[in-house]
Amino acid sequence: MIRLTLAQMRRSIGRLAAAGVAIAIGTAFVTATLLAGNAITRTTYDAVSSQYAQADLIVSAGGATGSPGSDVDAATLAAIGELPGVAAVQGISSDGTELSGPHGRVWATVAGRAVDPRLEPARLSSGRLPQASGEVALPATLAVQLGVAIDDVVSSSRYTADSTGAPQVDELRVTGLLATPSAFLSIGGTAVLDGHQADEWLAASTGGPVSWREAMVALDPGADAASTISAVQKVTGPGAAVQTRDQRAASEVATQTGSTAVLVGIVLSFAAVSLLVASLVIANTFQVLVAQRTRTLALLRCVGADRRQLRRGVLLEAMVLGLAASGAGALLGVGLVQAALVVLGRATDVPLPAAVTVTLGSVLIPLAVGVGVTLLASLAPARAAMRVSPLAALRPEVTTDGGRSGRARAWFSALLVIGGGGALALGVAVASHTSMPLGLAVGMLGGAVSFVGVLLGAVFWVPGLLGRSGRFLGRGIAGRLAAANSVRNPRRVATTTGALFIGVTLVAMMATGAASATQAFTVGLSESFPVDVVVAGVPQGQLPPPLPTGLADAVATVDGVSAVTTLAGPVEVTIPSDGTVSSSSVLGIDPVTAREVLLDPGQLAHLTDGSLLVPAFTGLTDGSVVEVSGPGGTFPLTVVVTDLPQMLVTTATMRGLDPSAAGAEIWARLSDIALSSSVVADVQTLTDGSGQVLQVVGAAIERAFFQRVIDTLLAIVVGLLGVAVVIAVVGVANTLSLSVIERRRESATLRAIGLTRRQLRATLAIEGLLVAGVGALVGTVLGVAYGWTGAHILLAEVSPVGLTVPWRYLGLGMVGALAAGALASVLPARSAARTPPVEALAAE
C-alpha cells in the first residue's frame, strides 16, 4: 500500500504541488517569525550589554525593574571600591551639552572616562581617550556634523543649576573619534570627557553632590562573585539591586522587547491565518485527488483492500506532503531572514548578526505545525475515500454530492453571529463609558465569535449569493451555466469562498481601522495643538534664544505650507494674581496673519491691543484687568481666557512690553494635513541647516509620526495577508478542477449539442469570477464593519471615531480578487475544453 501511495503521488505531482505551495508559505511565515524574534532579542541584548563594557557586576539604584530608589552616591561608590575582591568601580553618568563647530551646533550627551579599561563602553576608531580636563572624544557621526577632526577645538555651552543668564562656555580639544554605538542606546552616541571634569559638570548641573543611578564593578581575578554580591548588597542597602552583567542586560531586554514580543505575536497570528487558509486549500486538493481516483480506489476494494487501508493511504500521502512542504517552507523562512539580515546590515548601523542562528525549536515547530495542519485537512477526504464502494469501479463517472447541511448547523451559526454581534456592540459601549481594555477584550471575543458564525453559515448564504450574482455576469448560455454550476456543491464552494474572504476580511479590517483611526487622531490633534507646525528655539536657561534671521521666509517657501506667522518674544513678565505676583512668559502675535495659521481662528477672536490671552489653568478671571510689567514698563491689560496653551498679546502690545523683542516662534499651516510627513521632513532640513539647535513640534509632527507607524503596519499586514489571498486563489483553482472532473460527461454532452470551446471556457471563467467576487465582497463588508468597530473601541476615550472607508484599498482588493478568480480558471478551463464530444457517447 505504501508503494501504491507513493506511485499515486508521483502521478498527481502537479495537483499536490499546489497544496504544497500553500502549506510551505504558511510554515515559512512561522519559521521566519521565530527566527526574526530571536534575532531581534539577541541584537537588543548585545546593544544593552555593550553599555556595561566588561563589568562583572551592575549596581542599579532603581532596582532590577527600574523602580524608583536612592541613587548611588560618592560615599557608597567608595565603600564598594574598598570591598575585598573589587578591582574597580565606576558610576554610570551622562550629562548634556550643546557643542559648536565650524558646521553648526548639536546637542550631545557626555560621560566621563572609566577608571578601568574593563569598565569603558566607548570604542575608539582613531586617536585616544581624554586624559585631562579640556579634552573630549567625539562619536564620529557628531564630528562630521560639527565639521571637526582630531586636534580641532569645539565649544561647549551648558546651563548649570545656578545659571542666572549666560550659559557656561568651555573649550574642548578633540583627542579621538569613537565608533558609532547601536541605535538602541542613544542617537549619535555619547561624547567622552575626562572623569574628573565629567563629575564637575554633573555636580554643577544638579546643584548638589554627585550621584549615579547605576554603577559598574570589575572584580579581581579569581574573586567569588556570589560573596562579592552579598557584600555589595550590604553596602548599598535594600533599595538597590546587585546583578551580574548578563542578569542586568537580560532584565533590560525583557523591558525593551515588550513591543517586539507583541510584534512577533501579531506576525504569528498572520501565519496562523495563512495556515488556516492553506488547510482549506489542502482539503479541497485531496477532494480533487479522491474524485480523480474514484475508480482506482474502487478497484482496490475489489481486489481486497479494506477501508482502513484506503484511509491510511490518504493520510500517508498527506504526511509525506506535509513533511516535504513544511521542510521547504522552513528553508524558505531561513532564507528570508538571512536575506533581511544582509540588507538591513548594509542599510543601518544596528549591530545585527551576520548569519541567522537556527535553533532546534525554530525548525521543529514549523515542521510540526505544517504536518499537523496537513493531516487535519486530509481527514475529511480520507473519510470520503473509505466510503468508495467496490461497485464504483463499474461506473464511468462519479459525481460527488455536497449534501445538505442540517438545521443544527444553521441555528448554531446564527446564534454565533447574533451573539458575537451583540458582544461587539457591548464592547463599544464598555470602551466608551467604562474601560477601554475591558471593552477591547469583549469586542475581540465578539468579533471572533461572529466571524466563526459567518464561516459556519457560509454553506447557507454563499449559494444564494452566487446564484443571484450570476445573473449580473452574463445572460447568455455561459453565464447561466456558470450560475447553475457554482451552486451544485454548496459545501465545497462555501469552503473555497470562505478561504478567500478570510484574507480579504482581514485586509479590509486593517485598512478601515487605520483610516478611521488616522481621521480620529487628526481631529484629536486639532483640539490639542493650535497649529500644524511650530518652530522654536531650545530653551537655554529661562528663555529660548531668538530665531535665525530669514528662517520664517524659508519655511513659507516649503512646498505644502500655506501660511506662516512669526511670534515675537518671549518676554518674562510679572502678573499679579490673588494677591501674589507670578512670573510668566508672554509672546506677541499678529492677529491678522495668525488667523490664517490657526486651526481654529476663533481662538483669537477677542485678542486686541490692550488685552492678554491666558490659558484657563492660570486662574485669572475673564474680563479682569491686571498690571503686566515687562522690560519696557507696566501696562494694564484685560484678561481673555482661552484654550490656547500660551499667553499671547498683540505685536503692538509686545513692543510696549519689550521694544527689543525678536522672533521667538514660527507657526505654519499646511495646505493638506495628508502632506505632514513630507512637509515636516523639509522643515526639519531647514532647521538642521540653520546653525542653531531648534525644535519642531505641532499637530503635523505628531500626525507624521503616527502616519509613518500606520503606513508601516499596513504595508506589513497587506503583504502578509496578500499571501493568504494567493493561497486562496489556489483553492479556487482546485475547486474548479474538481468541478471539471465531476462534469466531464456533462461538458462532453454540451459540446456534442453545440457548445463551443470558447463558451465552455467562458463558463468556468465566470464561475471563477463568481466565487472570487462573492468572497471579496463579503470579506470587504465584514472587514469594514470590524475595522470601524475596532478603531472606535481603541480610540473611544481619545476622540470620536467616524467611519472612514479606504476606497482605494478596498477597490484594489476587489479588482485583485476578481483578477485572481479569472486567473484560477485558466488551467481548469483548458482541461475542460480539451474533452472531446465523443466521450459523452463512449461513456455509456
GROMACS .gro file of N, CA and C in nm, residues 402-536:
model
  405
  402GLY      N    1  -2.262   1.730  -0.263
  402GLY     CA    2  -2.225   1.806  -0.146
  402GLY      C    3  -2.316   1.781  -0.030
  403GLY      N    4  -2.435   1.731  -0.052
  403GLY     CA    5  -2.525   1.706   0.059
  403GLY      C    6  -2.588   1.831   0.111
  404ARG      N    7  -2.672   1.812   0.210
  404ARG     CA    8  -2.742   1.925   0.271
  404ARG      C    9  -2.692   1.944   0.414
  405SER      N   10  -2.689   2.066   0.453
  405SER     CA   11  -2.648   2.097   0.589
  405SER      C   12  -2.768   2.094   0.680
  406GLY      N   13  -2.749   2.046   0.801
  406GLY     CA   14  -2.858   2.029   0.893
  406GLY      C   15  -2.904   2.158   0.957
  407ARG      N   16  -3.019   2.147   1.021
  407ARG     CA   17  -3.075   2.262   1.090
  407ARG      C   18  -2.989   2.303   1.210
  408ALA      N   19  -2.927   2.205   1.274
  408ALA     CA   20  -2.844   2.236   1.391
  408ALA      C   21  -2.731   2.331   1.353
  409ARG      N   22  -2.670   2.305   1.238
  409ARG     CA   23  -2.561   2.394   1.191
  409ARG      C   24  -2.615   2.533   1.166
  410ALA      N   25  -2.733   2.541   1.104
  410ALA     CA   26  -2.791   2.673   1.073
  410ALA      C   27  -2.821   2.752   1.201
  411TRP      N   28  -2.883   2.685   1.297
  411TRP     CA   29  -2.915   2.753   1.423
  411TRP      C   30  -2.789   2.791   1.499
  412PHE      N   31  -2.690   2.704   1.499
  412PHE     CA   32  -2.566   2.732   1.573
  412PHE      C   33  -2.492   2.850   1.512
  413SER      N   34  -2.483   2.852   1.378
  413SER     CA   35  -2.413   2.965   1.313
  413SER      C   36  -2.487   3.096   1.336
  414ALA      N   37  -2.622   3.091   1.328
  414ALA     CA   38  -2.700   3.213   1.353
  414ALA      C   39  -2.680   3.263   1.496
  415LEU      N   40  -2.676   3.167   1.590
  415LEU     CA   41  -2.654   3.205   1.731
  415LEU      C   42  -2.518   3.271   1.749
  416LEU      N   43  -2.415   3.218   1.681
  416LEU     CA   44  -2.282   3.277   1.691
  416LEU      C   45  -2.278   3.417   1.632
  417VAL      N   46  -2.342   3.436   1.518
  417VAL     CA   47  -2.342   3.568   1.455
  417VAL      C   48  -2.414   3.670   1.541
  418ILE      N   49  -2.532   3.633   1.590
  418ILE     CA   50  -2.610   3.727   1.672
  418ILE      C   51  -2.538   3.754   1.805
  419GLY      N   52  -2.491   3.647   1.870
  419GLY     CA   53  -2.421   3.666   1.997
  419GLY      C   54  -2.293   3.744   1.981
  420GLY      N   55  -2.215   3.713   1.876
  420GLY     CA   56  -2.091   3.786   1.852
  420GLY      C   57  -2.117   3.932   1.818
  421GLY      N   58  -2.222   3.957   1.737
  421GLY     CA   59  -2.256   4.097   1.707
  421GLY      C   60  -2.297   4.174   1.830
  422GLY      N   61  -2.371   4.108   1.918
  422GLY     CA   62  -2.409   4.174   2.043
  422GLY      C   63  -2.288   4.204   2.130
  423ALA      N   64  -2.191   4.110   2.135
  423ALA     CA   65  -2.069   4.134   2.213
  423ALA      C   66  -1.988   4.248   2.154
  424LEU      N   67  -1.987   4.261   2.021
  424LEU     CA   68  -1.919   4.374   1.958
  424LEU      C   69  -1.981   4.506   2.002
  425ALA      N   70  -2.113   4.513   1.997
  425ALA     CA   71  -2.182   4.636   2.040
  425ALA      C   72  -2.156   4.663   2.188
  426LEU      N   73  -2.156   4.558   2.268
  426LEU     CA   74  -2.128   4.575   2.411
  426LEU      C   75  -1.985   4.625   2.433
  427GLY      N   76  -1.890   4.574   2.353
  427GLY     CA   77  -1.752   4.620   2.365
  427GLY      C   78  -1.739   4.767   2.336
  428VAL      N   79  -1.812   4.815   2.234
  428VAL     CA   80  -1.810   4.959   2.202
  428VAL      C   81  -1.864   5.040   2.319
  429ALA      N   82  -1.974   4.994   2.377
  429ALA     CA   83  -2.035   5.067   2.489
  429ALA      C   84  -1.943   5.066   2.611
  430VAL      N   85  -1.883   4.952   2.640
  430VAL     CA   86  -1.794   4.944   2.757
  430VAL      C   87  -1.672   5.033   2.738
  431ALA      N   88  -1.613   5.032   2.617
  431ALA     CA   89  -1.495   5.114   2.591
  431ALA      C   90  -1.527   5.263   2.601
  432SER      N   91  -1.649   5.301   2.559
  432SER     CA   92  -1.686   5.442   2.558
  432SER      C   93  -1.719   5.495   2.697
  433HIS      N   94  -1.774   5.410   2.785
  433HIS     CA   95  -1.824   5.459   2.912
  433HIS      C   96  -1.755   5.400   3.035
  434THR      N   97  -1.681   5.290   3.019
  434THR     CA   98  -1.625   5.225   3.138
  434THR      C   99  -1.475   5.207   3.127
  435SER      N  100  -1.432   5.109   3.049
  435SER     CA  101  -1.290   5.074   3.043
  435SER      C  102  -1.254   5.031   2.901
  436MET      N  103  -1.153   5.094   2.843
  436MET     CA  104  -1.111   5.057   2.709
  436MET      C  105  -1.054   4.915   2.703
  437PRO      N  106  -0.962   4.875   2.796
  437PRO     CA  107  -0.912   4.737   2.788
  437PRO      C  108  -1.021   4.632   2.799
  438LEU      N  109  -1.117   4.655   2.890
  438LEU     CA  110  -1.226   4.559   2.903
  438LEU      C  111  -1.313   4.558   2.777
  439GLY      N  112  -1.341   4.677   2.724
  439GLY     CA  113  -1.419   4.684   2.600
  439GLY      C  114  -1.348   4.618   2.485
  440LEU      N  115  -1.214   4.633   2.479
  440LEU     CA  116  -1.138   4.569   2.372
  440LEU      C  117  -1.144   4.418   2.382
  441ALA      N  118  -1.132   4.366   2.505
  441ALA     CA  119  -1.139   4.220   2.523
  441ALA      C  120  -1.276   4.167   2.482
  442VAL      N  121  -1.384   4.236   2.524
  442VAL     CA  122  -1.519   4.193   2.487
  442VAL      C  123  -1.539   4.204   2.336
  443GLY      N  124  -1.491   4.315   2.277
  443GLY     CA  125  -1.507   4.334   2.133
  443GLY      C  126  -1.432   4.230   2.051
  444MET      N  127  -1.308   4.197   2.093
  444MET     CA  128  -1.231   4.095   2.020
  444MET      C  129  -1.300   3.960   2.028
  445LEU      N  130  -1.350   3.926   2.146
  445LEU     CA  131  -1.422   3.799   2.159
  445LEU      C  132  -1.546   3.799   2.070
  446GLY      N  133  -1.622   3.910   2.072
  446GLY     CA  134  -1.741   3.917   1.989
  446GLY      C  135  -1.709   3.910   1.841
  447GLY      N  136  -1.603   3.978   1.798
  447GLY     CA  137  -1.564   3.972   1.658
  447GLY      C  138  -1.525   3.833   1.614
  448ALA      N  139  -1.446   3.763   1.698
  448ALA     CA  140  -1.404   3.627   1.663
  448ALA      C  141  -1.523   3.532   1.657
  449VAL      N  142  -1.614   3.544   1.755
  449VAL     CA  143  -1.731   3.455   1.757
  449VAL      C  144  -1.820   3.479   1.636
  450SER      N  145  -1.847   3.605   1.606
  450SER     CA  146  -1.934   3.635   1.492
  450SER      C  147  -1.871   3.591   1.361
  451PHE      N  148  -1.737   3.603   1.349
  451PHE     CA  149  -1.672   3.563   1.225
  451PHE      C  150  -1.678   3.411   1.208
  452VAL      N  151  -1.660   3.338   1.317
  452VAL     CA  152  -1.675   3.192   1.309
  452VAL      C  153  -1.817   3.156   1.268
  453GLY      N  154  -1.915   3.231   1.321
  453GLY     CA  155  -2.053   3.206   1.281
  453GLY      C  156  -2.075   3.229   1.133
  454VAL      N  157  -2.016   3.334   1.078
  454VAL     CA  158  -2.028   3.360   0.934
  454VAL      C  159  -1.965   3.246   0.854
  455LEU      N  160  -1.849   3.197   0.899
  455LEU     CA  161  -1.783   3.087   0.828
  455LEU      C  162  -1.868   2.960   0.832
  456LEU      N  163  -1.922   2.926   0.950
  456LEU     CA  164  -2.005   2.806   0.960
  456LEU      C  165  -2.132   2.817   0.878
  457GLY      N  166  -2.187   2.935   0.871
  457GLY     CA  167  -2.311   2.954   0.796
  457GLY      C  168  -2.291   2.980   0.649
  458ALA      N  169  -2.165   2.979   0.601
  458ALA     CA  170  -2.139   3.009   0.460
  458ALA      C  171  -2.211   2.914   0.367
  459VAL      N  172  -2.228   2.789   0.411
  459VAL     CA  173  -2.292   2.691   0.325
  459VAL      C  174  -2.438   2.729   0.296
  460PHE      N  175  -2.496   2.816   0.378
  460PHE     CA  176  -2.635   2.857   0.356
  460PHE      C  177  -2.646   2.983   0.270
  461TRP      N  178  -2.557   3.083   0.293
  461TRP     CA  179  -2.574   3.209   0.220
  461TRP      C  180  -2.490   3.221   0.095
  462VAL      N  181  -2.380   3.142   0.086
  462VAL     CA  182  -2.295   3.152  -0.033
  462VAL      C  183  -2.367   3.107  -0.159
  463PRO      N  184  -2.436   2.991  -0.160
  463PRO     CA  185  -2.506   2.953  -0.284
  463PRO      C  186  -2.608   3.057  -0.330
  464GLY      N  187  -2.683   3.115  -0.235
  464GLY     CA  188  -2.779   3.217  -0.274
  464GLY      C  189  -2.713   3.338  -0.337
  465LEU      N  190  -2.603   3.385  -0.278
  465LEU     CA  191  -2.533   3.499  -0.335
  465LEU      C  192  -2.475   3.467  -0.472
  466LEU      N  193  -2.421   3.345  -0.486
  466LEU     CA  194  -2.365   3.307  -0.615
  466LEU      C  195  -2.473   3.302  -0.722
  467GLY      N  196  -2.589   3.244  -0.687
  467GLY     CA  197  -2.697   3.236  -0.785
  467GLY      C  198  -2.746   3.372  -0.829
  468ARG      N  199  -2.763   3.465  -0.733
  468ARG     CA  200  -2.810   3.599  -0.768
  468ARG      C  201  -2.703   3.679  -0.843
  469SER      N  202  -2.577   3.661  -0.803
  469SER     CA  203  -2.470   3.735  -0.869
  469SER      C  204  -2.450   3.687  -1.012
  470GLY      N  205  -2.478   3.557  -1.038
  470GLY     CA  206  -2.461   3.505  -1.172
  470GLY      C  207  -2.547   3.574  -1.275
  471ARG      N  208  -2.661   3.629  -1.233
  471ARG     CA  209  -2.748   3.698  -1.327
  471ARG      C  210  -2.686   3.826  -1.381
  472PHE      N  211  -2.593   3.883  -1.304
  472PHE     CA  212  -2.535   4.010  -1.347
  472PHE      C  213  -2.409   3.992  -1.430
  473LEU      N  214  -2.350   3.871  -1.428
  473LEU     CA  215  -2.226   3.849  -1.502
  473LEU      C  216  -2.249   3.793  -1.642
  474GLY      N  217  -2.366   3.764  -1.677
  474GLY     CA  218  -2.391   3.716  -1.812
  474GLY      C  219  -2.528   3.654  -1.825
  475ARG      N  220  -2.598   3.696  -1.930
  475ARG     CA  221  -2.730   3.640  -1.954
  475ARG      C  222  -2.729   3.535  -2.065
  476GLY      N  223  -2.611   3.511  -2.123
  476GLY     CA  224  -2.601   3.410  -2.227
  476GLY      C  225  -2.593   3.271  -2.168
  477ILE      N  226  -2.568   3.175  -2.254
  477ILE     CA  227  -2.564   3.036  -2.211
  477ILE      C  228  -2.451   3.012  -2.112
  478ALA      N  229  -2.334   3.079  -2.136
  478ALA     CA  230  -2.220   3.060  -2.046
  478ALA      C  231  -2.250   3.114  -1.907
  479GLY      N  232  -2.312   3.231  -1.899
  479GLY     CA  233  -2.345   3.290  -1.769
  479GLY      C  234  -2.445   3.206  -1.693
  480ARG      N  235  -2.549   3.155  -1.763
  480ARG     CA  236  -2.649   3.075  -1.694
  480ARG      C  237  -2.591   2.943  -1.646
  481LEU      N  238  -2.507   2.881  -1.730
  481LEU     CA  239  -2.443   2.757  -1.688
  481LEU      C  240  -2.350   2.779  -1.567
  482ALA      N  241  -2.275   2.890  -1.569
  482ALA     CA  242  -2.184   2.919  -1.458
  482ALA      C  243  -2.260   2.940  -1.328
  483ALA      N  244  -2.370   3.014  -1.335
  483ALA     CA  245  -2.450   3.039  -1.215
  483ALA      C  246  -2.507   2.910  -1.160
  484ALA      N  247  -2.551   2.820  -1.249
  484ALA     CA  248  -2.608   2.693  -1.204
  484ALA      C  249  -2.499   2.601  -1.148
  485ASN      N  250  -2.385   2.596  -1.216
  485ASN     CA  251  -2.279   2.505  -1.171
  485ASN      C  252  -2.216   2.549  -1.039
  486SER      N  253  -2.211   2.680  -1.014
  486SER     CA  254  -2.144   2.730  -0.895
  486SER      C  255  -2.213   2.689  -0.766
  487VAL      N  256  -2.340   2.650  -0.774
  487VAL     CA  257  -2.414   2.616  -0.652
  487VAL      C  258  -2.446   2.467  -0.644
  488ARG      N  259  -2.385   2.387  -0.729
  488ARG     CA  260  -2.417   2.245  -0.730
  488ARG      C  261  -2.360   2.173  -0.608
  489ASN      N  262  -2.248   2.222  -0.554
  489ASN     CA  263  -2.190   2.161  -0.436
  489ASN      C  264  -2.172   2.270  -0.330
  490PRO      N  265  -2.275   2.297  -0.250
  490PRO     CA  266  -2.271   2.410  -0.156
  490PRO      C  267  -2.155   2.402  -0.057
  491ARG      N  268  -2.127   2.282  -0.007
  491ARG     CA  269  -2.022   2.272   0.095
  491ARG      C  270  -1.885   2.312   0.037
  492ARG      N  271  -1.853   2.257  -0.080
  492ARG     CA  272  -1.722   2.284  -0.136
  492ARG      C  273  -1.706   2.430  -0.176
  493VAL      N  274  -1.806   2.486  -0.239
  493VAL     CA  275  -1.794   2.625  -0.281
  493VAL      C  276  -1.795   2.719  -0.161
  494ALA      N  277  -1.865   2.681  -0.054
  494ALA     CA  278  -1.863   2.763   0.068
  494ALA      C  279  -1.725   2.760   0.131
  495THR      N  280  -1.660   2.642   0.130
  495THR     CA  281  -1.524   2.633   0.184
  495THR      C  282  -1.427   2.718   0.104
  496THR      N  283  -1.437   2.712  -0.028
  496THR     CA  284  -1.348   2.791  -0.113
  496THR      C  285  -1.371   2.940  -0.094
  497THR      N  286  -1.498   2.981  -0.093
  497THR     CA  287  -1.528   3.123  -0.072
  497THR      C  288  -1.480   3.169   0.064
  498GLY      N  289  -1.497   3.082   0.166
  498GLY     CA  290  -1.450   3.117   0.300
  498GLY      C  291  -1.300   3.137   0.304
  499ALA      N  292  -1.225   3.050   0.233
  499ALA     CA  293  -1.079   3.066   0.229
  499ALA      C  294  -1.039   3.199   0.171
  500LEU      N  295  -1.117   3.248   0.074
  500LEU     CA  296  -1.084   3.376   0.011
  500LEU      C  297  -1.123   3.492   0.100
  501PHE      N  298  -1.243   3.489   0.158
  501PHE     CA  299  -1.284   3.609   0.230
  501PHE      C  300  -1.221   3.620   0.369
  502ILE      N  301  -1.154   3.514   0.418
  502ILE     CA  302  -1.076   3.530   0.541
  502ILE      C  303  -0.967   3.636   0.520
  503GLY      N  304  -0.888   3.619   0.413
  503GLY     CA  305  -0.782   3.715   0.386
  503GLY      C  306  -0.835   3.852   0.353
  504VAL      N  307  -0.939   3.859   0.269
  504VAL     CA  308  -0.995   3.990   0.231
  504VAL      C  309  -1.053   4.061   0.353
  505THR      N  310  -1.118   3.988   0.440
  505THR     CA  311  -1.175   4.049   0.561
  505THR      C  312  -1.067   4.114   0.645
  506LEU      N  313  -0.958   4.045   0.665
  506LEU     CA  314  -0.852   4.099   0.749
  506LEU      C  315  -0.784   4.220   0.684
  507VAL      N  316  -0.763   4.215   0.553
  507VAL     CA  317  -0.704   4.331   0.484
  507VAL      C  318  -0.797   4.451   0.494
  508ALA      N  319  -0.926   4.431   0.466
  508ALA     CA  320  -1.023   4.541   0.474
  508ALA      C  321  -1.036   4.592   0.617
  509MET      N  322  -1.029   4.501   0.714
  509MET     CA  323  -1.039   4.542   0.855
  509MET      C  324  -0.923   4.632   0.894
  510MET      N  325  -0.800   4.592   0.858
  510MET     CA  326  -0.684   4.673   0.894
  510MET      C  327  -0.686   4.807   0.822
  511ALA      N  328  -0.722   4.807   0.693
  511ALA     CA  329  -0.724   4.932   0.618
  511ALA      C  330  -0.830   5.027   0.673
  512THR      N  331  -0.949   4.976   0.703
  512THR     CA  332  -1.055   5.061   0.757
  512THR      C  333  -1.020   5.110   0.897
  513GLY      N  334  -0.968   5.022   0.980
  513GLY     CA  335  -0.928   5.064   1.114
  513GLY      C  336  -0.821   5.170   1.111
  514ALA      N  337  -0.723   5.154   1.022
  514ALA     CA  338  -0.616   5.253   1.011
  514ALA      C  339  -0.670   5.387   0.962
  515ALA      N  340  -0.756   5.384   0.860
  515ALA     CA  341  -0.811   5.508   0.806
  515ALA      C  342  -0.899   5.579   0.909
  516SER      N  343  -0.982   5.506   0.980
  516SER     CA  344  -1.068   5.566   1.081
  516SER      C  345  -0.986   5.620   1.198
  517ALA      N  346  -0.885   5.545   1.240
  517ALA     CA  347  -0.800   5.590   1.349
  517ALA      C  348  -0.722   5.715   1.310
  518THR      N  349  -0.673   5.719   1.186
  518THR     CA  350  -0.600   5.837   1.141
  518THR      C  351  -0.688   5.959   1.142
  519GLN      N  352  -0.811   5.946   1.094
  519GLN     CA  353  -0.902   6.059   1.094
  519GLN      C  354  -0.934   6.105   1.236
  520ALA      N  355  -0.961   6.009   1.325
  520ALA     CA  356  -0.989   6.045   1.465
  520ALA      C  357  -0.868   6.109   1.531
  521PHE      N  358  -0.750   6.057   1.500
  521PHE     CA  359  -0.628   6.114   1.558
  521PHE      C  360  -0.605   6.256   1.508
  522THR      N  361  -0.635   6.280   1.382
  522THR     CA  362  -0.620   6.415   1.327
  522THR      C  363  -0.713   6.512   1.397
  523VAL      N  364  -0.836   6.471   1.420
  523VAL     CA  365  -0.933   6.557   1.490
  523VAL      C  366  -0.885   6.584   1.633
  524GLY      N  367  -0.835   6.479   1.700
  524GLY     CA  368  -0.786   6.498   1.836
  524GLY      C  369  -0.666   6.591   1.843
  525LEU      N  370  -0.576   6.580   1.743
  525LEU     CA  371  -0.460   6.669   1.741
  525LEU      C  372  -0.501   6.814   1.718
  526SER      N  373  -0.605   6.835   1.636
  526SER     CA  374  -0.652   6.971   1.612
  526SER      C  375  -0.702   7.036   1.740
  527GLU      N  376  -0.753   6.953   1.832
  527GLU     CA  377  -0.801   7.007   1.959
  527GLU      C  378  -0.686   7.030   2.057
  528SER      N  379  -0.576   6.952   2.043
  528SER     CA  380  -0.465   6.964   2.138
  528SER      C  381  -0.361   7.065   2.094
  529PHE      N  382  -0.341   7.080   1.964
  529PHE     CA  383  -0.241   7.172   1.911
  529PHE      C  384  -0.311   7.284   1.835
  530PRO      N  385  -0.273   7.410   1.858
  530PRO     CA  386  -0.340   7.520   1.787
  530PRO      C  387  -0.301   7.530   1.641
  531VAL      N  388  -0.181   7.482   1.605
  531VAL     CA  389  -0.132   7.496   1.468
  531VAL      C  390  -0.071   7.364   1.423
  532ASP      N  391  -0.042   7.357   1.291
  532ASP     CA  392   0.017   7.236   1.236
  532ASP      C  393   0.163   7.221   1.274
  533VAL      N  394   0.242   7.327   1.255
  533VAL     CA  395   0.386   7.320   1.278
  533VAL      C  396   0.431   7.441   1.359
  534VAL      N  397   0.513   7.416   1.461
  534VAL     CA  398   0.573   7.522   1.542
  534VAL      C  399   0.724   7.501   1.541
  535VAL      N  400   0.799   7.605   1.503
  535VAL     CA  401   0.945   7.603   1.507
  535VAL      C  402   0.988   7.700   1.616
  536ALA      N  403   1.066   7.653   1.713
  536ALA     CA  404   1.108   7.736   1.825
  536ALA      C  405   1.248   7.696   1.868
   0.00000   0.00000   0.00000
